[in-house]
XYZ file of C-alpha atoms in Angstrom:
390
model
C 234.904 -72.796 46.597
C 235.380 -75.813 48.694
C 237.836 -77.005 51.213
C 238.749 -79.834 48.970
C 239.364 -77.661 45.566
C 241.766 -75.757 47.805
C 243.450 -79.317 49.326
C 244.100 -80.285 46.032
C 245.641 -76.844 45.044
C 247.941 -76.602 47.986
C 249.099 -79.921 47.019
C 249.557 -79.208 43.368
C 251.861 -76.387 44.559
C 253.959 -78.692 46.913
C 254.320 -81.636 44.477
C 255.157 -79.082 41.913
C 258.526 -77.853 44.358
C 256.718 -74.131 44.511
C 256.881 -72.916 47.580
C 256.974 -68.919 47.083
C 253.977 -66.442 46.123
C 252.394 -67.542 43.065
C 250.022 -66.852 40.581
C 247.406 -69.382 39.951
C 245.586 -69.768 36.826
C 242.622 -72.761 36.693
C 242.994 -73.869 32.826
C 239.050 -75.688 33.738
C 237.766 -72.815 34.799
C 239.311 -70.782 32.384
C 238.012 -73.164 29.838
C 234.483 -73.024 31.161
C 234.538 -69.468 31.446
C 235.835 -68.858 27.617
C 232.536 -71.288 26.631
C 229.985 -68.920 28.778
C 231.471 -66.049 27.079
C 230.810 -67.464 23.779
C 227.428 -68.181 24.934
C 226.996 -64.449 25.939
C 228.325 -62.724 23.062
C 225.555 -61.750 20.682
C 226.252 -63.534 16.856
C 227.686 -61.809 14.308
C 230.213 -60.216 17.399
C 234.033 -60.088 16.993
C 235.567 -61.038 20.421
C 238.851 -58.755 20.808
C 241.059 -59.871 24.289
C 242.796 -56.948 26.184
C 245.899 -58.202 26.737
C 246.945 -56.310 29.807
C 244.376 -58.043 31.571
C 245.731 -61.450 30.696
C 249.815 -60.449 30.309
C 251.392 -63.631 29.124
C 251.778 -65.054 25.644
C 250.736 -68.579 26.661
C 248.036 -67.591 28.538
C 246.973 -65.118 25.233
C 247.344 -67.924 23.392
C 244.838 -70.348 24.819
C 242.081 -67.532 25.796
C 242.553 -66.658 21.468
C 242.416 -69.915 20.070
C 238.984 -70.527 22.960
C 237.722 -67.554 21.688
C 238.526 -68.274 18.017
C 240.032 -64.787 17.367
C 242.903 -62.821 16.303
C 242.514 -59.418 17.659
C 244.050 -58.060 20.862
C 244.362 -54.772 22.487
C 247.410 -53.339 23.967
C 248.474 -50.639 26.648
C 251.419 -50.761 27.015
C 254.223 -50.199 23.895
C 256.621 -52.728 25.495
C 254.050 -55.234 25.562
C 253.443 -54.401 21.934
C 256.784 -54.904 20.828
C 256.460 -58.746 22.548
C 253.097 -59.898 21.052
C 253.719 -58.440 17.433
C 256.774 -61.053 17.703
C 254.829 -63.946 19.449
C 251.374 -63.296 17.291
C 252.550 -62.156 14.181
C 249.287 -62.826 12.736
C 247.510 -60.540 15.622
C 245.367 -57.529 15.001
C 245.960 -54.934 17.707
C 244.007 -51.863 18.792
C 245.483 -49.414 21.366
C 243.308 -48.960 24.085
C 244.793 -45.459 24.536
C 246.363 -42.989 23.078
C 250.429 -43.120 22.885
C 252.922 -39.939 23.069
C 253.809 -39.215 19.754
C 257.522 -39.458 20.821
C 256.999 -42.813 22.198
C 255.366 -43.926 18.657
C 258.294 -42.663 16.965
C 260.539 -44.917 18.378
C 258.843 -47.918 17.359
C 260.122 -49.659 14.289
C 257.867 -49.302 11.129
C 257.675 -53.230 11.306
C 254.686 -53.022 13.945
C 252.594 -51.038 11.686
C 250.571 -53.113 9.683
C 249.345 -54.674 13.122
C 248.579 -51.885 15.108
C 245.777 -49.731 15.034
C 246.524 -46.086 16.950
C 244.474 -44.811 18.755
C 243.693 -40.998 18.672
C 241.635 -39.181 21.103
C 242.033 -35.070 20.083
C 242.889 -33.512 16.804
C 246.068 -32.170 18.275
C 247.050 -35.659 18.465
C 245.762 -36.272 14.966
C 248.088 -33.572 13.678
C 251.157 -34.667 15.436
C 251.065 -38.167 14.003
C 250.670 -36.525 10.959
C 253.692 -34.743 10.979
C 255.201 -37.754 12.024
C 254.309 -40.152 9.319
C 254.779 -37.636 6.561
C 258.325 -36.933 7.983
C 259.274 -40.541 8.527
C 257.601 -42.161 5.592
C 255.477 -44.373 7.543
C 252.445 -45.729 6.787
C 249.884 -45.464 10.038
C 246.451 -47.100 10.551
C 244.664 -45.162 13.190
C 241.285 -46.194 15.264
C 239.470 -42.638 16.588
C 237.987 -42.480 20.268
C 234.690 -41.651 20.638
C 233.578 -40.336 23.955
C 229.972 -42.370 24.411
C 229.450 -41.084 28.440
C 232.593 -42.575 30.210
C 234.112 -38.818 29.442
C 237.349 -39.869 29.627
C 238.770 -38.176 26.281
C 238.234 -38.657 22.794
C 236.484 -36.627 19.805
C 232.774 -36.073 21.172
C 229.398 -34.868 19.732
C 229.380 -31.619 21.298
C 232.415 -30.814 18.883
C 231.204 -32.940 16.154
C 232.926 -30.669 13.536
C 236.191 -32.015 15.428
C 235.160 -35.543 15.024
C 234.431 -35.186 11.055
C 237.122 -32.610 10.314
C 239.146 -35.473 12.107
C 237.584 -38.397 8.965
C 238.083 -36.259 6.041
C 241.722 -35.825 6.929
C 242.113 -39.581 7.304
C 240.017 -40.134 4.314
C 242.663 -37.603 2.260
C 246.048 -38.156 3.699
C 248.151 -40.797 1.938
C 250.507 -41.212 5.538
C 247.136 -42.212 7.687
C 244.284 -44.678 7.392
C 241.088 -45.213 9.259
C 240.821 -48.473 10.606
C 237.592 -47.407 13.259
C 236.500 -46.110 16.427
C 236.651 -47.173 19.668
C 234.156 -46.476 22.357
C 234.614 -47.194 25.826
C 231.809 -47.580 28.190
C 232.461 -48.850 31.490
C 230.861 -46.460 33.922
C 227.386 -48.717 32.672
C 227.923 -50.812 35.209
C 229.446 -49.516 37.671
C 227.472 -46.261 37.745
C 225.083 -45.523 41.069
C 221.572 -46.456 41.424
C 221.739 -43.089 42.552
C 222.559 -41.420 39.206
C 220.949 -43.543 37.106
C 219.995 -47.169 36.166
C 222.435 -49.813 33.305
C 219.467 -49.680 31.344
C 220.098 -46.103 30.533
C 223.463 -45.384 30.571
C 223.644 -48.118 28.388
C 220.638 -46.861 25.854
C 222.821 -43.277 26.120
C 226.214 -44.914 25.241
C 224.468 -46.867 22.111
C 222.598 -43.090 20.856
C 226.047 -41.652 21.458
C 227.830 -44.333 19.044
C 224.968 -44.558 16.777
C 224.992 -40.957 16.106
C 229.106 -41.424 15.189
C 228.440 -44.137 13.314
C 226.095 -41.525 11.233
C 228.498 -39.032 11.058
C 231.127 -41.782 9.902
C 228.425 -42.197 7.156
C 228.021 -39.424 5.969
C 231.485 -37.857 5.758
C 232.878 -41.375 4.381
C 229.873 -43.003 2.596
C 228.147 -45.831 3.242
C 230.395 -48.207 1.639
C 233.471 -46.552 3.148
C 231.848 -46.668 6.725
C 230.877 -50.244 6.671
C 234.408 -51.499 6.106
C 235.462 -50.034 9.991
C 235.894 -51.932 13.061
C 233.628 -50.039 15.796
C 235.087 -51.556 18.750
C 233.105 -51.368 22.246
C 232.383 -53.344 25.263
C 234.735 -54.097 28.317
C 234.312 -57.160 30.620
C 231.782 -55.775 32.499
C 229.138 -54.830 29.405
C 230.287 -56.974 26.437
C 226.873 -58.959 26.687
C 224.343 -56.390 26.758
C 225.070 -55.371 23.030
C 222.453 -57.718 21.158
C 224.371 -56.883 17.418
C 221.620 -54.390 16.658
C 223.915 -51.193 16.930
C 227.071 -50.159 15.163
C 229.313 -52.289 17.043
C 231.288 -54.880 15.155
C 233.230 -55.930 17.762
C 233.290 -56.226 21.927
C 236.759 -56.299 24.445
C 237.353 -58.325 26.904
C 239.899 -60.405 28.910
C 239.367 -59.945 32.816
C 236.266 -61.508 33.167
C 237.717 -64.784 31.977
C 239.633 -65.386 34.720
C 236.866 -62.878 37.089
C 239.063 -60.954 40.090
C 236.741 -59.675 42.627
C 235.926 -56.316 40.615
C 233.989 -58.565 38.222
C 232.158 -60.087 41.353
C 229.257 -59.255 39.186
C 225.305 -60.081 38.639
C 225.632 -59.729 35.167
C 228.823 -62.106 35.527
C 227.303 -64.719 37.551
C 227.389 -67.938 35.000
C 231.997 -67.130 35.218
C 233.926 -69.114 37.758
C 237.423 -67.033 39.678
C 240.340 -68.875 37.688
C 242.911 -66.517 39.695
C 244.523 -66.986 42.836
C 247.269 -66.369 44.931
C 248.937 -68.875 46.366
C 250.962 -66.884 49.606
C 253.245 -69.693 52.093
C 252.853 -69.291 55.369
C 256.029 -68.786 57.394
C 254.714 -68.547 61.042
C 251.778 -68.560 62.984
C 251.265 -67.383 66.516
C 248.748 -67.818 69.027
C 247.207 -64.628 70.811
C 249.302 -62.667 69.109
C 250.646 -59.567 70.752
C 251.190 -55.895 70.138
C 254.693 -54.745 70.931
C 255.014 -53.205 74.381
C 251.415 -53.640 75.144
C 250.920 -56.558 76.675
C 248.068 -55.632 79.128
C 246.151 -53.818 75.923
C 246.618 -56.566 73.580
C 245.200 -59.050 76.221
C 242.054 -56.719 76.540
C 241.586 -56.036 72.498
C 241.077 -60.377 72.269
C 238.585 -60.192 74.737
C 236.479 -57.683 73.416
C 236.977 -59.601 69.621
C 238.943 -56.772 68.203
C 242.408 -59.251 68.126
C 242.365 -62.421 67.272
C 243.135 -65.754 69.024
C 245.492 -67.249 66.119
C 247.060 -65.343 63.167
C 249.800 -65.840 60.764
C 252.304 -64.490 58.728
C 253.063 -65.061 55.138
C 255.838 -64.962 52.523
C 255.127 -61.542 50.837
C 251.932 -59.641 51.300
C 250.120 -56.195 50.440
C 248.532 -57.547 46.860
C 245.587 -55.885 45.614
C 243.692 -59.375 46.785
C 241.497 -59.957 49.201
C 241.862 -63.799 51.455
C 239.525 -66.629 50.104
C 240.799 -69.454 51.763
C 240.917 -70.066 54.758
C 237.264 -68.868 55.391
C 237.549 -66.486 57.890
C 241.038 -65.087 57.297
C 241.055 -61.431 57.376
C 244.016 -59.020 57.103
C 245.227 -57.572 60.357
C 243.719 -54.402 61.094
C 246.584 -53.880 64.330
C 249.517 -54.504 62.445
C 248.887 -53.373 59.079
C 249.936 -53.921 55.565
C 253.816 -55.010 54.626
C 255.144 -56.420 51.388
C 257.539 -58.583 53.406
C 255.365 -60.778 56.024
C 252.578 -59.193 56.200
C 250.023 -60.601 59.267
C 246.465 -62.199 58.832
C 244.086 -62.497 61.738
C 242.443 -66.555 61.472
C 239.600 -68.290 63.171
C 240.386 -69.428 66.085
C 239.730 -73.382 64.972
C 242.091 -72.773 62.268
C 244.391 -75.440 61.136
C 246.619 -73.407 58.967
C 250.274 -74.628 59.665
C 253.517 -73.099 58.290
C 254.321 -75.288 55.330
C 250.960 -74.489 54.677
C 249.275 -71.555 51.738
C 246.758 -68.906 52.615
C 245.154 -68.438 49.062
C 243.393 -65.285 47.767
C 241.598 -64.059 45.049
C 242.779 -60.504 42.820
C 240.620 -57.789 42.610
C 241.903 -57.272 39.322
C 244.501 -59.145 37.004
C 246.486 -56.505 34.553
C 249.640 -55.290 36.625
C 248.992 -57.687 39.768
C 249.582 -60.655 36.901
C 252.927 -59.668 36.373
C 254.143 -59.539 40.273
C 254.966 -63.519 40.694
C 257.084 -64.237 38.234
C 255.811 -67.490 35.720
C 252.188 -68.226 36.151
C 251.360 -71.790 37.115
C 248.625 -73.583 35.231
C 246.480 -76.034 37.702
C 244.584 -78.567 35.812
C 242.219 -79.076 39.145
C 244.558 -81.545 39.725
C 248.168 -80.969 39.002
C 250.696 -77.597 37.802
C 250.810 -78.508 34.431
C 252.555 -75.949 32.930
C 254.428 -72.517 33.732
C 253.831 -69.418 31.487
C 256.459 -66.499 31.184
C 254.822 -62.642 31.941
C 255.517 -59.929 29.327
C 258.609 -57.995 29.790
C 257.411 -54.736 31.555
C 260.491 -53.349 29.240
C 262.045 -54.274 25.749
């Protein structure tokens, strides 16, 4: 990223009056990045966006309509409760399992958009009891471990998994919408342990052999009528539609924090940053009381020449602009004004923005209030976070 992209952002942010932390989304970017995925989804394909990754309705809305779908999954039951209003027409899958006393408490209106998502048959049994007790009327997605090992029903206790089916298939409370299989550890695994290749060909035998139980506890006809939901942001193009899998998630690599600094990622642009004001900058900056040492540590390059302080600080981002900038390593990490070490040619001025990029989006989305949208040229627009309570 140039010099000049971040010019024109800094002064986007001043024309626009914002001059606290904020959250940056590039809407071109964004848009380019939504086209790639589209490229990189195999056909036939269902695109489903994890909305923790991207928490705010407006936001949701243009990354759906991009992606020409209607399906969303949720992590949070507040957050629920917000899009089932906003996206009444919405499909939503839990991407984990929820207390059974925390599903109680939601109204009965959410449940012909949310699929549940049940991991054990403990769990199975307890929203049992609740729907038979309450009258309700719950569609529920099974998780199938596929080599994350995380939880869910898996094929060393296979009688679990179809006991689990034929009391879906027979209870009049519960429905079986599909299964859900999670599989992020293919990428991320080490080189060490073993290659994508095949902990990806694992994680497809593991599903496929689900799918077959799915089969032939339900029937064929029964079975093909199920969304088998897999993929994260990280794997959603290796699956070439051959498998089971109707349907990929996504969300985070549309706007690509550092953690999706990938090689299978490289044709995505960053669309996130933080924009952090500078409040002061100092020249040889010095440790308190220490004159003599901190004199000593610049000479031997382990203190800079010119740092800087900054409205806010200690966000789970990493400085991208200006090159060079680095976190202070002497004075450590402080949500207040926290200090960043600079070249020693550095410009930076207070007035100014030191700009980074997330290493993730979910929570640290939700930490600057509304969300400006930069057109590459101008804020056009501020979008509104999800209510971390309702």
């Amino acid at each position: 990223m140039s010099e000049v992209y971040f010019q024109r952002l800094q002064a986007a942010l001043i024309a626009a009056g914002r001059h606290l932390p904020t959250l940056v989304v590039d809407t071109e970017r964004l848009t380019a990045n939504m086209a790639a995925v589209r490229r990189m989804t195999a056909p036939g394909l269902a695109l489903r966006v994890v909305e923790k990754s991207l928490p705010a309705p407006d936001l949701l809305r243009q990354v759906m309509a991009g992606l020409d779908t209607n399906r969303l999954m949720s992590f949070h039951l507040p957050f629920v409760r917000q899009t089932v209003a906003v996206f009444p027409e919405a499909d939503i899958l839990l991407g984990k399992p929820m207390p059974v006393g925390a599903v109680a408490g939601v109204s009965p209106a959410l449940d012909a958009q949310v699929n549940w998502l049940i991991d054990s048959p403990e769990r199975l049994a307890e929203y049992g009891a609740l729907a038979a007790q309450s009258g309700r009327s719950l569609r529920i997605c099974l998780e199938v471990d596929i080599g994350l090992h995380r939880g869910g029903f898996t094929l060393e206790r296979a009688g679990d998994f179809t006991a689990a089916l034929t009391r879906l298939r027979d209870d009049p409370n519960l429905h079986l919408t599909g299964l859900m299989g999670y599989e992020p550890h293919i990428a991320r695994l080490p080189r060490a342990i073993t290659s994508p290749a095949r902990a990806l060909d694992a994680a497809r035998a593991a599903y496929a052999r689900f799918h077959a139980l799915a089969v032939q506890t339900l029937g064929a006809q029964a079975a093909a009528t199920l969304i088998y939901n897999t993929g994260g942001s990280s794997t959603f193009m290796l699956y070439d539609g051959s498998g089971p899998g109707t349907e990929v998630a996504l969300a985070s690599a549309l706007v690509k924090p550092t953690d999706f600094d990938l090689p299978a990622l490289e044709a995505l642009q960053a669309a996130a940053f933080i924009a952090a004001p500078v409040l002061k900058t100092v020249e040889r900056p010095e440790i308190p009381m220490a004159r003599e040492l901190s004199r000593v540590l610049r000479l031997l390059g382990r203190s800079p020449q010119r740092a800087c302080f900054i409205y806010g600080g200690n966000w789970l981002a990493d400085p991208c602009h200006p090159a060079g900038a680095r976190r202070s390593a002497l004075f450590g990490h402080s949500s207040n004004q926290e200090m960043y070490d600079l070249p020693t040619d550095s410009g930076l001025k207070p007035g100014d923005f030191l700009f980074f990029r997330p290493r993730q989006s979910e929570a640290l989305f939700l930490q600057f209030g509304d969300i400006a949208a930069f057109d590459g040229t101008a804020i056009t627009d501020w979008w509104p976070v999800w209510h971390e309570t309702h």
